[in-house]
């Protein structure tokens, strides 16, 4: 039986992080519908399971690998943005954050220094702010 399964999966994509996430999300969609009897989420859940199975059994490995790469890129982008926001919240006690009027990059300036002249390190624009 195990050998037959191994034989069946040969040349197929298998699973990855995207499939794992879609499996969890599909369960999140399906399980509450046993109580609420909402059919919309059940349909979404089964569609996700269907797509997960399609990806697992797919023999077009390069296409699945591209989907995985796009998923990981998006995931990393979200995690990086989350980290940056978290860091900014932690630093809010000691720093003020301004946007450069020219290039719109965010700049960090120490708090309670009075009126300061800020030079943007990216485009060298000068502007004054009270910290
Ligand atoms: Zn600038």
Short mmCIF file of C-alpha atoms and ligand atoms in Angstrom, two decimals:
data_model
loop_
_atom_site.label_atom_id
_atom_site.label_comp_id
_atom_site.label_asym_id
_atom_site.label_seq_id
_atom_site.Cartn_x
_atom_site.Cartn_y
_atom_site.Cartn_z
CA UNK A 1 0.00 0.00 0.00
CA UNK A 2 2.75 2.44 1.02
CA UNK A 3 4.76 1.46 -2.03
CA UNK A 4 1.72 2.07 -4.25
CA UNK A 5 1.30 5.55 -2.74
CA UNK A 6 4.98 6.35 -3.28
CA UNK A 7 4.62 5.15 -6.87
CA UNK A 8 1.48 7.30 -7.33
CA UNK A 9 3.15 10.45 -5.98
CA UNK A 10 6.28 10.04 -8.11
CA UNK A 11 6.66 13.06 -10.41
CA UNK A 12 3.96 14.99 -8.59
CA UNK A 13 4.48 18.24 -6.71
CA UNK A 14 3.50 17.13 -3.19
CA UNK A 15 3.01 19.75 -0.53
CA UNK A 16 4.55 23.03 0.59
CA UNK A 17 3.92 26.01 2.88
CA UNK A 18 1.15 27.36 0.62
CA UNK A 19 -0.73 24.03 0.70
CA UNK A 20 -0.37 23.86 4.48
CA UNK A 21 -1.83 27.36 4.87
CA UNK A 22 -4.68 26.64 2.44
CA UNK A 23 -5.51 23.41 4.34
CA UNK A 24 -5.74 25.31 7.63
CA UNK A 25 -7.80 28.14 6.10
CA UNK A 26 -10.18 25.64 4.48
CA UNK A 27 -10.75 24.01 7.89
CA UNK A 28 -11.36 27.45 9.41
CA UNK A 29 -13.99 27.97 6.71
CA UNK A 30 -15.61 24.55 6.97
CA UNK A 31 -15.67 23.63 10.68
CA UNK A 32 -17.83 26.58 11.93
CA UNK A 33 -20.41 25.82 9.23
CA UNK A 34 -21.32 22.59 11.07
CA UNK A 35 -22.85 24.89 13.70
CA UNK A 36 -23.96 27.93 11.67
CA UNK A 37 -25.13 26.06 8.54
CA UNK A 38 -23.70 28.85 6.36
CA UNK A 39 -23.13 27.45 2.88
CA UNK A 40 -20.95 30.25 1.45
CA UNK A 41 -17.97 29.45 3.67
CA UNK A 42 -18.35 25.72 3.13
CA UNK A 43 -18.11 26.29 -0.62
CA UNK A 44 -15.00 28.45 -0.18
CA UNK A 45 -13.51 25.82 2.12
CA UNK A 46 -14.09 22.99 -0.34
CA UNK A 47 -12.74 25.12 -3.19
CA UNK A 48 -9.55 25.65 -1.19
CA UNK A 49 -9.28 21.91 -0.46
CA UNK A 50 -9.78 21.25 -4.17
CA UNK A 51 -7.03 23.68 -5.12
CA UNK A 52 -4.73 22.22 -2.46
CA UNK A 53 -5.28 18.70 -3.84
CA UNK A 54 -4.78 19.97 -7.39
CA UNK A 55 -1.42 21.48 -6.36
CA UNK A 56 -0.36 18.30 -4.49
CA UNK A 57 -1.12 16.01 -7.42
CA UNK A 58 0.08 18.39 -10.13
CA UNK A 59 2.90 17.23 -12.37
CA UNK A 60 3.66 20.80 -13.50
CA UNK A 61 6.31 21.26 -10.83
CA UNK A 62 7.81 24.52 -12.22
CA UNK A 63 4.38 26.22 -12.10
CA UNK A 64 3.80 25.06 -8.51
CA UNK A 65 7.31 26.20 -7.56
CA UNK A 66 6.55 29.66 -9.02
CA UNK A 67 3.35 29.84 -6.95
CA UNK A 68 5.32 28.86 -3.87
CA UNK A 69 7.97 31.53 -4.55
CA UNK A 70 5.28 34.20 -5.01
CA UNK A 71 3.58 33.07 -1.79
CA UNK A 72 6.83 33.15 0.20
CA UNK A 73 7.69 36.58 -1.19
CA UNK A 74 4.28 37.94 -0.13
CA UNK A 75 4.57 36.28 3.28
CA UNK A 76 8.03 37.79 3.87
CA UNK A 77 6.83 41.22 2.76
CA UNK A 78 3.96 41.09 5.26
CA UNK A 79 6.22 39.84 8.06
CA UNK A 80 8.81 42.57 7.35
CA UNK A 81 6.14 45.29 7.38
CA UNK A 82 4.75 43.88 10.64
CA UNK A 83 8.21 43.93 12.20
CA UNK A 84 8.83 47.50 11.05
CA UNK A 85 5.51 48.63 12.55
CA UNK A 86 6.28 46.83 15.81
CA UNK A 87 9.73 48.45 15.96
CA UNK A 88 8.24 51.89 15.30
CA UNK A 89 5.72 51.47 18.12
CA UNK A 90 8.53 50.48 20.50
CA UNK A 91 10.63 53.52 19.46
CA UNK A 92 7.77 56.02 19.68
CA UNK A 93 8.73 56.89 23.27
CA UNK A 94 12.18 58.21 22.28
CA UNK A 95 11.76 59.23 18.61
CA UNK A 96 9.46 61.17 16.34
CA UNK A 97 8.82 60.07 12.79
CA UNK A 98 8.54 62.48 9.86
CA UNK A 99 8.21 62.10 6.11
CA UNK A 100 10.70 63.89 3.92
CA UNK A 101 8.74 66.55 1.98
CA UNK A 102 10.74 65.76 -1.17
CA UNK A 103 11.20 61.97 -1.44
CA UNK A 104 8.51 60.94 1.11
CA UNK A 105 10.90 58.57 2.92
CA UNK A 106 10.25 58.18 6.61
CA UNK A 107 12.84 59.72 8.92
CA UNK A 108 13.41 59.14 12.62
CA UNK A 109 14.39 62.06 14.86
CA UNK A 110 15.12 62.00 18.63
CA UNK A 111 12.28 63.49 20.70
CA UNK A 112 12.42 66.58 22.97
CA UNK A 113 15.24 68.39 21.16
CA UNK A 114 13.16 71.48 20.36
CA UNK A 115 13.21 72.90 16.86
CA UNK A 116 15.64 70.89 14.73
CA UNK A 117 16.90 71.14 11.18
CA UNK A 118 16.56 67.74 9.52
CA UNK A 119 18.58 66.70 6.50
CA UNK A 120 17.12 63.75 4.63
CA UNK A 121 19.87 61.12 4.23
CA UNK A 122 18.35 59.93 0.95
CA UNK A 123 17.86 63.15 -1.04
CA UNK A 124 19.67 65.72 1.20
CA UNK A 125 16.57 67.95 1.47
CA UNK A 126 16.57 70.24 4.53
CA UNK A 127 13.47 70.98 6.56
CA UNK A 128 12.69 72.13 10.10
CA UNK A 129 10.50 70.37 12.65
CA UNK A 130 9.79 70.69 16.33
CA UNK A 131 10.54 67.44 18.20
ZN1 LIG B 1 14.27 62.91 1.13
#
